PDB file of C-alpha atoms and ligand atoms in Angstrom:
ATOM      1  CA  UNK A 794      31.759 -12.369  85.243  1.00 77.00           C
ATOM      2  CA  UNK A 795      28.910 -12.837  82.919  1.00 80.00           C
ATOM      3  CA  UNK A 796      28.020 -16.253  81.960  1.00 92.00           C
ATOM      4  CA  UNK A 797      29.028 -16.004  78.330  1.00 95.00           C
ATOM      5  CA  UNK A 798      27.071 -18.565  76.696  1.00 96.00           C
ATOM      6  CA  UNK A 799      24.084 -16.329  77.261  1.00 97.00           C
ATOM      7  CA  UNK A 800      26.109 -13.955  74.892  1.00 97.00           C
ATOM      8  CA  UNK A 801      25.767 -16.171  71.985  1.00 98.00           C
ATOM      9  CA  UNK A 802      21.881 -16.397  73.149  1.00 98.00           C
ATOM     10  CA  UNK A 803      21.509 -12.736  72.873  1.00 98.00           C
ATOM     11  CA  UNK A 804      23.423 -12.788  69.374  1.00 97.00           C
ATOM     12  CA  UNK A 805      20.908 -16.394  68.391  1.00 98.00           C
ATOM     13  CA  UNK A 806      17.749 -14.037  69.108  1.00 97.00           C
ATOM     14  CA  UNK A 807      19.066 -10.637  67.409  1.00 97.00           C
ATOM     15  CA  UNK A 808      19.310  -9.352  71.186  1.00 98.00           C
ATOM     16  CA  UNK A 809      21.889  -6.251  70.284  1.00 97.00           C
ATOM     17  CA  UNK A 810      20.812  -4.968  74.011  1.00 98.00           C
ATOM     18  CA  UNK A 811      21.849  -7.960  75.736  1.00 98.00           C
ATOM     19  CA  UNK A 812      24.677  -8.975  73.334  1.00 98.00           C
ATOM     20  CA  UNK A 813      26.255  -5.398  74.123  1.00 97.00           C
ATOM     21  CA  UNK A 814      25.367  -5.446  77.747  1.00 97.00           C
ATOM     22  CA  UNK A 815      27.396  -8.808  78.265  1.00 97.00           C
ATOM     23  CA  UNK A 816      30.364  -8.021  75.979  1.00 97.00           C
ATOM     24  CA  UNK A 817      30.696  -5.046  78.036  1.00 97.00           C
ATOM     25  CA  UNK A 818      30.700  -6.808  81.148  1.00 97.00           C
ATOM     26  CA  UNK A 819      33.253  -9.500  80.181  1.00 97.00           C
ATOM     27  CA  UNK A 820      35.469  -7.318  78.667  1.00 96.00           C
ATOM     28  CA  UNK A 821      35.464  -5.509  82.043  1.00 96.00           C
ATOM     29  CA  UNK A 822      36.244  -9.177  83.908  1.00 96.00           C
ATOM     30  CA  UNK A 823      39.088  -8.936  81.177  1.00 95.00           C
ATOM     31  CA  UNK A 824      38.066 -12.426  79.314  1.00 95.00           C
ATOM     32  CA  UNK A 825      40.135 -11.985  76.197  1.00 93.00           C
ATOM     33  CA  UNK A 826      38.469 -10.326  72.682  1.00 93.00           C
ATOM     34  CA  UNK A 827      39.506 -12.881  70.453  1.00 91.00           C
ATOM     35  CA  UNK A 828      38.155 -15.635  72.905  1.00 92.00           C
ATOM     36  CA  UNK A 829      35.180 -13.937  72.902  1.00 94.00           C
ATOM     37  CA  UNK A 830      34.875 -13.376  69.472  1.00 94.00           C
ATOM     38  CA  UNK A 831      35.783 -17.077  68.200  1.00 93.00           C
ATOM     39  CA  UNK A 832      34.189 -19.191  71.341  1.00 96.00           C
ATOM     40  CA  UNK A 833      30.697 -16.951  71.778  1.00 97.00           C
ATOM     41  CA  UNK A 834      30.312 -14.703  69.042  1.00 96.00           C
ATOM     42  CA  UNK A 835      30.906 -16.631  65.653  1.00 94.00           C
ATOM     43  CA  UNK A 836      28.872 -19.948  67.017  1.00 96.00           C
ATOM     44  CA  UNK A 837      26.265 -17.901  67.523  1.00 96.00           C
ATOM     45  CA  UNK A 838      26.145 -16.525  63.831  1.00 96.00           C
ATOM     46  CA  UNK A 839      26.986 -20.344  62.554  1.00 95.00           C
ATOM     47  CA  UNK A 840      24.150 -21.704  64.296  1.00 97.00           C
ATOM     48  CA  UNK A 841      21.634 -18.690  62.890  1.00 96.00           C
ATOM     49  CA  UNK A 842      23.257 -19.784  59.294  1.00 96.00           C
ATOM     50  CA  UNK A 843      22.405 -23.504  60.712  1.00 97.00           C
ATOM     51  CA  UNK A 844      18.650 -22.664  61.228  1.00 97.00           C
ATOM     52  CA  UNK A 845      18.167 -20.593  58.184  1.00 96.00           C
ATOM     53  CA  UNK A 846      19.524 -23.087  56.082  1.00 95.00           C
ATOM     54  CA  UNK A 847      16.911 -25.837  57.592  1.00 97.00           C
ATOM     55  CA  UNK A 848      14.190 -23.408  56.886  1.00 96.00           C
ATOM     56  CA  UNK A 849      14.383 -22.749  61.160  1.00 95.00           C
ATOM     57  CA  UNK A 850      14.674 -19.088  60.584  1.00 95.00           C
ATOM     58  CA  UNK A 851      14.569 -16.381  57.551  1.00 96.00           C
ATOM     59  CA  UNK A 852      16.556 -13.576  56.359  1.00 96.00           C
ATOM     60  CA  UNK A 853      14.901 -11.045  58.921  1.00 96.00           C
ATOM     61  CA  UNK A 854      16.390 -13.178  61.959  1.00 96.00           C
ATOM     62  CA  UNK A 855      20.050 -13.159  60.099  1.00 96.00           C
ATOM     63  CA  UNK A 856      19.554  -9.372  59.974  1.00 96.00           C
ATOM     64  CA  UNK A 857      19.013  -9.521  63.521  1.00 97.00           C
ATOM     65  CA  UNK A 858      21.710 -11.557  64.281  1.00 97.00           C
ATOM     66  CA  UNK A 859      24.161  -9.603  62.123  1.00 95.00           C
ATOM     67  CA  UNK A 860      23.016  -6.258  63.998  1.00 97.00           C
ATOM     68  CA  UNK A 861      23.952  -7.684  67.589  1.00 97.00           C
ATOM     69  CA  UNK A 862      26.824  -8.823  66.286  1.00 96.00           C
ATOM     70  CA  UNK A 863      28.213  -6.049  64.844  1.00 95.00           C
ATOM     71  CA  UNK A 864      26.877  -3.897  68.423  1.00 96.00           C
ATOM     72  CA  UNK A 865      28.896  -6.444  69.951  1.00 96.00           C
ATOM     73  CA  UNK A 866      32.083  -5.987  67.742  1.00 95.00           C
ATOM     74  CA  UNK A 867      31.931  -2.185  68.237  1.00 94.00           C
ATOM     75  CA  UNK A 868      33.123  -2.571  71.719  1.00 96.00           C
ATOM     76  CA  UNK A 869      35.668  -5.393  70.837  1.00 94.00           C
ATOM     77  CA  UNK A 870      37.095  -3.491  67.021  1.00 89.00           C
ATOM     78  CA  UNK A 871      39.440  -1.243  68.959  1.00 92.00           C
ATOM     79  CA  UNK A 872      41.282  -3.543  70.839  1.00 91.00           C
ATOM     80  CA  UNK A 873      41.635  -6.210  67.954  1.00 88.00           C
ATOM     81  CA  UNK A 874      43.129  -2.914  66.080  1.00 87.00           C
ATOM     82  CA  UNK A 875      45.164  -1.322  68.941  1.00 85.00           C
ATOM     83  CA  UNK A 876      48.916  -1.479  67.714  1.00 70.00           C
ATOM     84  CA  UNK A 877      52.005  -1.364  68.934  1.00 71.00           C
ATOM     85  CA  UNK A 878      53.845  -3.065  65.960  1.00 70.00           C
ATOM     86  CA  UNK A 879      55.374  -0.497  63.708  1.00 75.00           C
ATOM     87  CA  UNK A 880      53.759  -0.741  59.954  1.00 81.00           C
ATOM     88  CA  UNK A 881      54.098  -3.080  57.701  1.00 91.00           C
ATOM     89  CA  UNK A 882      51.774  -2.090  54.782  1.00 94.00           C
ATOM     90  CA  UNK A 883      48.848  -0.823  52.860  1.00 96.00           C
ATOM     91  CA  UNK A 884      46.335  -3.316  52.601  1.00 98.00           C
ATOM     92  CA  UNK A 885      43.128  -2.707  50.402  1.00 98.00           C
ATOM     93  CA  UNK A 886      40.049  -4.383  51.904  1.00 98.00           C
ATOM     94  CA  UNK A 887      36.702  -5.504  50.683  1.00 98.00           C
ATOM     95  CA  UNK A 888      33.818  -7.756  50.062  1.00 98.00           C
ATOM     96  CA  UNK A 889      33.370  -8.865  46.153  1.00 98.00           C
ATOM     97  CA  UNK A 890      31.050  -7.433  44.347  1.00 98.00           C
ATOM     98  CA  UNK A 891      27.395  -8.764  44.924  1.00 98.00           C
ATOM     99  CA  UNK A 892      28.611  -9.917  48.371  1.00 98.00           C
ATOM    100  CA  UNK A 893      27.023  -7.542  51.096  1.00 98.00           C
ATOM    101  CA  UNK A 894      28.386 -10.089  53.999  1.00 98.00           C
ATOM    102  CA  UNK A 895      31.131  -7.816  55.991  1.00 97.00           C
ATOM    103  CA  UNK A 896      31.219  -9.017  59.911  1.00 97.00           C
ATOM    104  CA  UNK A 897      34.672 -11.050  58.780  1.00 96.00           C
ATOM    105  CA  UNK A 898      35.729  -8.773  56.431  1.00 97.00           C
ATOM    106  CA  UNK A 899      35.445  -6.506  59.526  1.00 95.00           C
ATOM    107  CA  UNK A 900      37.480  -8.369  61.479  1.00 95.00           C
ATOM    108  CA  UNK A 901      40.009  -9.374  59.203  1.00 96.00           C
ATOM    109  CA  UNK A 902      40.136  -5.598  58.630  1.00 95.00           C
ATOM    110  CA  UNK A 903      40.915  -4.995  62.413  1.00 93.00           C
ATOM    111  CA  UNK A 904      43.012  -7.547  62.923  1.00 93.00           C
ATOM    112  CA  UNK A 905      45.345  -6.611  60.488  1.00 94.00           C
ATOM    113  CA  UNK A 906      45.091  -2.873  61.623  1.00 93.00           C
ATOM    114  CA  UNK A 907      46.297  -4.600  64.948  1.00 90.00           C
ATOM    115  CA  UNK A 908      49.080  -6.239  63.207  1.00 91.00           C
ATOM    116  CA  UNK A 909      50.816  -2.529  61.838  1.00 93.00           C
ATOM    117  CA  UNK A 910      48.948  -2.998  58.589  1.00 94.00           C
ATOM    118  CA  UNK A 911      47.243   0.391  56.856  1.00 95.00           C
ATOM    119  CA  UNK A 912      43.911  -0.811  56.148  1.00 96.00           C
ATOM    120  CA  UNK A 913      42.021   0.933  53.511  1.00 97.00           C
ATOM    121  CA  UNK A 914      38.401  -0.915  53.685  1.00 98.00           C
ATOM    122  CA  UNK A 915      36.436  -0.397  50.442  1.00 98.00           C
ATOM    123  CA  UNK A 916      33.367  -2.224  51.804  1.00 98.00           C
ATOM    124  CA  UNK A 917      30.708  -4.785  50.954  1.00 98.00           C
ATOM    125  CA  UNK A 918      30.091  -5.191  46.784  1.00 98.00           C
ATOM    126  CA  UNK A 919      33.162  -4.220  45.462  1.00 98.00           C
ATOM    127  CA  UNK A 920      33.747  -3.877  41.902  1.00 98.00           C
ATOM    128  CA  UNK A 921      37.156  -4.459  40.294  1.00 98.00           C
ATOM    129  CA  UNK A 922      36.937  -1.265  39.008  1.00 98.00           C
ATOM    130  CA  UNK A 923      37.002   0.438  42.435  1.00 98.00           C
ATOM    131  CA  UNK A 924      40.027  -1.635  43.359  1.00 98.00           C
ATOM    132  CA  UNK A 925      41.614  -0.706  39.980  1.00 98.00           C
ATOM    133  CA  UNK A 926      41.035   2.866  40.727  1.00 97.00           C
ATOM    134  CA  UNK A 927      42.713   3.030  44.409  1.00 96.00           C
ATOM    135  CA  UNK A 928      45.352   1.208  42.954  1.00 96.00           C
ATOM    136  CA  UNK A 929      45.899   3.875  40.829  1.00 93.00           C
ATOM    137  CA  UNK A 930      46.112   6.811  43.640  1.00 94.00           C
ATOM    138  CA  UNK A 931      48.020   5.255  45.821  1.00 93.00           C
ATOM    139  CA  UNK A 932      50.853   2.874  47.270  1.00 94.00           C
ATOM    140  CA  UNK A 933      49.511  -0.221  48.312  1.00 96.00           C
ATOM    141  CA  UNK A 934      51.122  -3.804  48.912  1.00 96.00           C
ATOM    142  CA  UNK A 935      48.409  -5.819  49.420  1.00 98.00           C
ATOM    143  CA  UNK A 936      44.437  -6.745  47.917  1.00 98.00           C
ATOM    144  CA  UNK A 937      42.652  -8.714  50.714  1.00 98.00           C
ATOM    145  CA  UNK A 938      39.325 -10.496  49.669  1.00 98.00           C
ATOM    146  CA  UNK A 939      35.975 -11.632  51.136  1.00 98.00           C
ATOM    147  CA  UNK A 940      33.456 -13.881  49.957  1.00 98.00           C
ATOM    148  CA  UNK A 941      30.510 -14.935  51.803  1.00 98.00           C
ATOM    149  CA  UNK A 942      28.419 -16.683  48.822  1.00 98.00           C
ATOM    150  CA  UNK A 943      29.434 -19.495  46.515  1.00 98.00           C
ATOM    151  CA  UNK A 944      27.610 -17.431  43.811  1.00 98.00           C
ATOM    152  CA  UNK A 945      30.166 -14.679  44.234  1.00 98.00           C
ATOM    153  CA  UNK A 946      33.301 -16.186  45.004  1.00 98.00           C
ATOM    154  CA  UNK A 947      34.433 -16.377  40.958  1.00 98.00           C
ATOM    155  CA  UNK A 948      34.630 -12.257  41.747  1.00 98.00           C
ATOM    156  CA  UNK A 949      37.659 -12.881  43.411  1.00 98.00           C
ATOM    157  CA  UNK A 950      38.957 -14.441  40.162  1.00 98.00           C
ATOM    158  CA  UNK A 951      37.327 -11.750  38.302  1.00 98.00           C
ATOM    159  CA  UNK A 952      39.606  -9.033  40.555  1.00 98.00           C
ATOM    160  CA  UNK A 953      42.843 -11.021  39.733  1.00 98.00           C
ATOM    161  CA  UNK A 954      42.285 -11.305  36.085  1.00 98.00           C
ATOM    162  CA  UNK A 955      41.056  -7.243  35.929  1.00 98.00           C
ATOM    163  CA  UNK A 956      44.906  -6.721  37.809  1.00 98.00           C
ATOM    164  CA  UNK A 957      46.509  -8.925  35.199  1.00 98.00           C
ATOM    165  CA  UNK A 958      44.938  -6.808  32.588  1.00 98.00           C
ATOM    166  CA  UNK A 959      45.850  -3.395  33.875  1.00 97.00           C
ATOM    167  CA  UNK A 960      49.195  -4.407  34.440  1.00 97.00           C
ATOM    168  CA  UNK A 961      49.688  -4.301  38.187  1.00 97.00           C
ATOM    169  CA  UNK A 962      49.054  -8.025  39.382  1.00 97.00           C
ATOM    170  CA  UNK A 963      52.961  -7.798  40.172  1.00 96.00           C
ATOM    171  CA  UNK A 964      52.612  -4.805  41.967  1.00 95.00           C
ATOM    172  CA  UNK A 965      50.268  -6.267  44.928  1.00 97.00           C
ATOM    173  CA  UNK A 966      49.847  -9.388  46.993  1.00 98.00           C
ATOM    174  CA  UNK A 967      46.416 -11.339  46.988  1.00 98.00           C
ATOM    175  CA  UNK A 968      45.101 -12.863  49.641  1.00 98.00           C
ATOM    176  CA  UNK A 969      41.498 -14.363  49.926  1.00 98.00           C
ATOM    177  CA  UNK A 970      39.157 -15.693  52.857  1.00 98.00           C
ATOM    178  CA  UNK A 971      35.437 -16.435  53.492  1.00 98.00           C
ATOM    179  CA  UNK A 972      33.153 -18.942  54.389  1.00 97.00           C
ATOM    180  CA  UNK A 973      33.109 -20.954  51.074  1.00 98.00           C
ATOM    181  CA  UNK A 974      36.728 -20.235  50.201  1.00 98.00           C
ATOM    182  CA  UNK A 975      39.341 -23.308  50.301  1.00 98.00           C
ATOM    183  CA  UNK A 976      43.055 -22.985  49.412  1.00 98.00           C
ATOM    184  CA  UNK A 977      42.284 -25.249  46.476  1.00 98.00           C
ATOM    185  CA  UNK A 978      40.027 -22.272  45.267  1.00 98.00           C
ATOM    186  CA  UNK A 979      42.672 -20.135  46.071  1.00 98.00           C
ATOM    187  CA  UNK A 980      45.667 -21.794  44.575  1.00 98.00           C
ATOM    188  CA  UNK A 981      43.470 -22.354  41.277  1.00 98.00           C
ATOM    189  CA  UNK A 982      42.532 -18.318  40.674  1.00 98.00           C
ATOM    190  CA  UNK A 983      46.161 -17.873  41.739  1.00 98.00           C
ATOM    191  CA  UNK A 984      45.624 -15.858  45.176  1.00 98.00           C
ATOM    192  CA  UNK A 985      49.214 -15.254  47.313  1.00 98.00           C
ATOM    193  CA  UNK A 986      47.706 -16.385  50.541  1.00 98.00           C
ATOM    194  CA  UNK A 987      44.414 -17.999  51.989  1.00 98.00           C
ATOM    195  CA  UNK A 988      42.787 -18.283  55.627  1.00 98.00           C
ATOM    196  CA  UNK A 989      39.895 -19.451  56.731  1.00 97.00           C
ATOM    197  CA  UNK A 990      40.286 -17.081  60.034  1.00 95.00           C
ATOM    198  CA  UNK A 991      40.815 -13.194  60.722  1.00 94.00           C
ATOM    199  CA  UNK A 992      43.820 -14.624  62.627  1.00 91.00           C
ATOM    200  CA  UNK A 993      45.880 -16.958  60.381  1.00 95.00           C
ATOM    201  CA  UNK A 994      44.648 -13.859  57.666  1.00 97.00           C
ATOM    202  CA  UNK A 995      47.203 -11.955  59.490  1.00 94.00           C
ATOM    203  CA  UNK A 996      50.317 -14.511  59.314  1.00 95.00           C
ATOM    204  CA  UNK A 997      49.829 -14.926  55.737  1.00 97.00           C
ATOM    205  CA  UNK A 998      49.633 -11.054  55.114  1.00 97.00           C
ATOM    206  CA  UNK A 999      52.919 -11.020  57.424  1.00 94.00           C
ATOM    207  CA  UNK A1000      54.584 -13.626  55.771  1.00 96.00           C
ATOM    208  CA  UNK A1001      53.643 -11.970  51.995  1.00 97.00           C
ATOM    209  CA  UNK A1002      55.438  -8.518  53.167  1.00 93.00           C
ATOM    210  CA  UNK A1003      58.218 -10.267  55.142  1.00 87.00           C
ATOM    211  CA  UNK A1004      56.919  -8.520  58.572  1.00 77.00           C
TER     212      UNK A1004
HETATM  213 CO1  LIG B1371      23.821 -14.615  54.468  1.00 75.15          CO
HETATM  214  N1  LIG B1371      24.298 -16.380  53.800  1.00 75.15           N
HETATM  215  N2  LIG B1371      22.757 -14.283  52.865  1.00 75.15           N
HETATM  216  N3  LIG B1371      23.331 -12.967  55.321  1.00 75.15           N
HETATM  217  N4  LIG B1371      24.614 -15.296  56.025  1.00 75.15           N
HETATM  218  C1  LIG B1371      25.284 -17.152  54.569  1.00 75.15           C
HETATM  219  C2  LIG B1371      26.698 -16.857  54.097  1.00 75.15           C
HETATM  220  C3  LIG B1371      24.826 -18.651  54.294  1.00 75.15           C
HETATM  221  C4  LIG B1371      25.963 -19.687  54.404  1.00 75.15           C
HETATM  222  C5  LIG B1371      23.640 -19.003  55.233  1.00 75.15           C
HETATM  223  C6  LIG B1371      23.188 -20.443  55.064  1.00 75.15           C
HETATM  224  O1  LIG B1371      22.537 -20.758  54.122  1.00 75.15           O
HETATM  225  N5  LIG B1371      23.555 -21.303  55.973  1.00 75.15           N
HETATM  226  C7  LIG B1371      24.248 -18.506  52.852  1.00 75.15           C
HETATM  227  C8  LIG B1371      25.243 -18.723  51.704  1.00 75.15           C
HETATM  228  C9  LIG B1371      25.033 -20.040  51.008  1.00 75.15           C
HETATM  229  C10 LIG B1371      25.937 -20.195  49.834  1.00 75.15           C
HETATM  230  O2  LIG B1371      26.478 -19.291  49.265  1.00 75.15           O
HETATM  231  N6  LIG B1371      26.107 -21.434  49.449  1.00 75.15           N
HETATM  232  C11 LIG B1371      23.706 -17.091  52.870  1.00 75.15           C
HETATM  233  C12 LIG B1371      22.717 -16.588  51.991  1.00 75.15           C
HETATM  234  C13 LIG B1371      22.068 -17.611  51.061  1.00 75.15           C
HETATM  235  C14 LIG B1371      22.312 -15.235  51.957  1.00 75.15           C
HETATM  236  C15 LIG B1371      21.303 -14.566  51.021  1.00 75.15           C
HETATM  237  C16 LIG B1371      21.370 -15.003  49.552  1.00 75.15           C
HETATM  238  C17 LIG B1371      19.900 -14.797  51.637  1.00 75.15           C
HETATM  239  C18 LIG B1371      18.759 -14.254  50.815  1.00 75.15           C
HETATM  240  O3  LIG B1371      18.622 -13.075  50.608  1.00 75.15           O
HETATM  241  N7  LIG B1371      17.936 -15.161  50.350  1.00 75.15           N
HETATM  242  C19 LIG B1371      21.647 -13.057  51.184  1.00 75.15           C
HETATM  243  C20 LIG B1371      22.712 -12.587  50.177  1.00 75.15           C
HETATM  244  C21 LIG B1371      22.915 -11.108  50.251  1.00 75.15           C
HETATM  245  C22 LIG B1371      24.148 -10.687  49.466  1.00 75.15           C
HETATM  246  O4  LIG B1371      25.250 -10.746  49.988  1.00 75.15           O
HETATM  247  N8  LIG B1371      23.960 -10.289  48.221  1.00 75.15           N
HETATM  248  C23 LIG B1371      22.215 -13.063  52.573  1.00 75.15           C
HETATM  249  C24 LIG B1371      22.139 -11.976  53.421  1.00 75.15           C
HETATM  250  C25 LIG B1371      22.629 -11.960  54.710  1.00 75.15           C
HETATM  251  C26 LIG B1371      22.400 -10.785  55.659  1.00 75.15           C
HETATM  252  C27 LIG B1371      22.540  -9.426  54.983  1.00 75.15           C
HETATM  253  C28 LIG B1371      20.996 -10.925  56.233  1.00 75.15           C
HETATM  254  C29 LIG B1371      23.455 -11.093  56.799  1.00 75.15           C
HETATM  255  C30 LIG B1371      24.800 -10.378  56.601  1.00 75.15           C
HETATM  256  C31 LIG B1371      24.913  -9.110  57.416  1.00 75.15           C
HETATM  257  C32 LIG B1371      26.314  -8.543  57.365  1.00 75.15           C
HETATM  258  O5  LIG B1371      27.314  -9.208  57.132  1.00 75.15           O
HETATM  259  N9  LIG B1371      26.366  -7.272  57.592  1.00 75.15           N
HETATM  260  C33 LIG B1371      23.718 -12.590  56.577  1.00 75.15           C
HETATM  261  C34 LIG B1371      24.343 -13.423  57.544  1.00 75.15           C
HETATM  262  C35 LIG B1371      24.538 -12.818  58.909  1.00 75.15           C
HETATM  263  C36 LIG B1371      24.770 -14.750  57.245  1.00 75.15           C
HETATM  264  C37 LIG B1371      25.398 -15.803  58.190  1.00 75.15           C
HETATM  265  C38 LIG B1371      24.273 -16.343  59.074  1.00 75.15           C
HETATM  266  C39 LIG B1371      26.520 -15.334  59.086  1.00 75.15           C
HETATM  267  C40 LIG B1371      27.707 -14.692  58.361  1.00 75.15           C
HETATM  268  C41 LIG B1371      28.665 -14.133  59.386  1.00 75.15           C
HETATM  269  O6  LIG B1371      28.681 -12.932  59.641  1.00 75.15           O
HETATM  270  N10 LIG B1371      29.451 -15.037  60.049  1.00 75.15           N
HETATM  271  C42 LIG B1371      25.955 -16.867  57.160  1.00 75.15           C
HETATM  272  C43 LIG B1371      26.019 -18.271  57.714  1.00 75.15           C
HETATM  273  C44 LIG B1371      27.399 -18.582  58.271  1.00 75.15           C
HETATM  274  O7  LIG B1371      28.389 -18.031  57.898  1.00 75.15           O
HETATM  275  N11 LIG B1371      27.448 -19.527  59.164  1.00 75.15           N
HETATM  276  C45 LIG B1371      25.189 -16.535  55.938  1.00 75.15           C
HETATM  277  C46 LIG B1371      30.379 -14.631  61.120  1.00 75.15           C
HETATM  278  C47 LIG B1371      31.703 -14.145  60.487  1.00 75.15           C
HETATM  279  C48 LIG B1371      32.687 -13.750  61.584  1.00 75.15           C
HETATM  280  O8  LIG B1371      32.247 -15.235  59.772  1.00 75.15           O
HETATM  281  O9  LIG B1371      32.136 -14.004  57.548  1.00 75.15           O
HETATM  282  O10 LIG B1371      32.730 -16.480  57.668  1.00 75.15           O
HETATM  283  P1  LIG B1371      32.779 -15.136  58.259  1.00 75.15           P
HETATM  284  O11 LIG B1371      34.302 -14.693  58.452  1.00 75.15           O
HETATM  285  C49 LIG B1371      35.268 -15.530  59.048  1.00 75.15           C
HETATM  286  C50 LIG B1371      36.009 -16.418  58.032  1.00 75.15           C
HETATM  287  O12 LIG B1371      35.237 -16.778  56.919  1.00 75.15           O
HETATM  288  C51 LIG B1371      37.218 -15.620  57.699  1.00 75.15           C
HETATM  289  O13 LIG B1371      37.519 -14.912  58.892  1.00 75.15           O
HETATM  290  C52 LIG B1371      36.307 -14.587  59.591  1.00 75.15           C
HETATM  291  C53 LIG B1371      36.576 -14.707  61.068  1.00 75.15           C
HETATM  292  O14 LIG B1371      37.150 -15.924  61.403  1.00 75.15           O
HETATM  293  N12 LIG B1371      37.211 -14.637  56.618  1.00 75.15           N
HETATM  294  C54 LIG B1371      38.386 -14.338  55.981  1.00 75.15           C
HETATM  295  C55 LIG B1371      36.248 -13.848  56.107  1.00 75.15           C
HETATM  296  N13 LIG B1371      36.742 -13.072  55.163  1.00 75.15           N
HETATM  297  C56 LIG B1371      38.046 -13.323  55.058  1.00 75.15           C
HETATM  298  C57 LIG B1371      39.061 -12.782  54.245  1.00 75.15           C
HETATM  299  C58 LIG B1371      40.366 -13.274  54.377  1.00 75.15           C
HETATM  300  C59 LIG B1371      40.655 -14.289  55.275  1.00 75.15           C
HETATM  301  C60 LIG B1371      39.687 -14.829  56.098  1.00 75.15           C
HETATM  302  O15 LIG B1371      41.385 -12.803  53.664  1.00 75.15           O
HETATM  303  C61 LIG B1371      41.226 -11.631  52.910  1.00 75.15           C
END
């Protein structure tokens, strides 16, 4: 069993070698993903965010960071998205436009793939336009949102006022998460759900298609 604070090390010093090497290994000694993921993985990307707001560290380092991370959630994406529950819906995924964060989004995507839901994931700076368009071509229940930056957070408002608009706000459940997000924000664009985690993400997708 690898000794899994040196796992958030590796993800602290943009280590994607180490990070990968070690997520391999516990996964093998069977420590649990999502304990993994929420005890080692996201400290490690809070305390980089920590340093670079002190001035510690710059955005080369958070590149870094991000890279091992993400090396370190391609082992750990199929088994947060490995399903047995039958499905429950089309969810639309993305990061607001201007917003090119996506390690939650990416989770919150494979967590509800895990849950039965059909994930569509439209990526990092999405436009309400290219939400407006899928909408267009095909079934879907829900629009799930991402925000990483309190400059483009108002996009998620921006996306629910674009639905209103075209006429299909009615048509498709909102729900919104990210870093700077709060329910208040949420209630006061008029979002369906809120999370602050890829897990409680899930329940309130659920909960909004009665699964
Ligand atoms: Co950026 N960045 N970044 N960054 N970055 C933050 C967000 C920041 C807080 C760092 C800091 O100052 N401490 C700060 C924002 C400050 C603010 O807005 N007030 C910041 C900044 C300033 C910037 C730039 C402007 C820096 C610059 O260029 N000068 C720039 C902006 C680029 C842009 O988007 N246009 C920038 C760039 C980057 C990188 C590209 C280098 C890289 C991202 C790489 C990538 O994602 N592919 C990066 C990183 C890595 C970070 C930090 C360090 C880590 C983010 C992360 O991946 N966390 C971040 C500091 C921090 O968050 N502590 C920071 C781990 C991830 C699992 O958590 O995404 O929060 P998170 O997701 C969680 C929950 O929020 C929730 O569930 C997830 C799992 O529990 N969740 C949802 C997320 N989405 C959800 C959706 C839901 C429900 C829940 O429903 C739909």
């Amino acid at each position: 069993m690898p000794e899994l604070s040196k796992l958030t090390d590796a993800i602290i010093d943009g280590d994607s070698k180490t990070a990968v090497a070690l997520t391999k290994e516990a996964l093998d000694a069977k420590v649990d993903a999502q304990e993994l993921v929420s005890k080692y993985m996201i400290p490690a990307m809070d305390e980089v965010g920590r340093r670079y707001e002190i001035g510690d560290c710059f955005v080369p380092e958070l590149l870094i960071a991000a890279r091992a991370m993400k090396g370190a959630l391609e082992l750990i994406r199929p088994l947060l998205a490995a399903s047995g529950a039958k499905p429950v819906g089309r969810v639309l995924i993305g990061t607001v436009k201007g917003d090119l964060h996506d390690i939650g989004k990416n989770l919150v995507a494979s967590m509800l793939e895990g849950a039965g839901f059909e994930v569509i994931d439209l990526g990092v700076d999405v436009p309400p336009e290219k939400i407006l368009g899928e909408l267009k071509t095909r079934k879907v229940n829900m629009v799930a949102l991402s925000a990483l930056l309190t400059t483009t957070m108002p996009g998620m408002k921006t996306v629910i006022e674009e639905l209103k608009k075209a006429g299909v706000r009615e048509q498709v459940k909102v729900i919104v998460g990210g870093a700077p997000v709060t329910q208040r924000f949420a209630d006061e664009i008029g979002a369906d759900g809120y999370s602050d985690n890829a897990n409680g993400a899930v329940s309130v997708a659920r909960k909004l298609v009665n699964a």
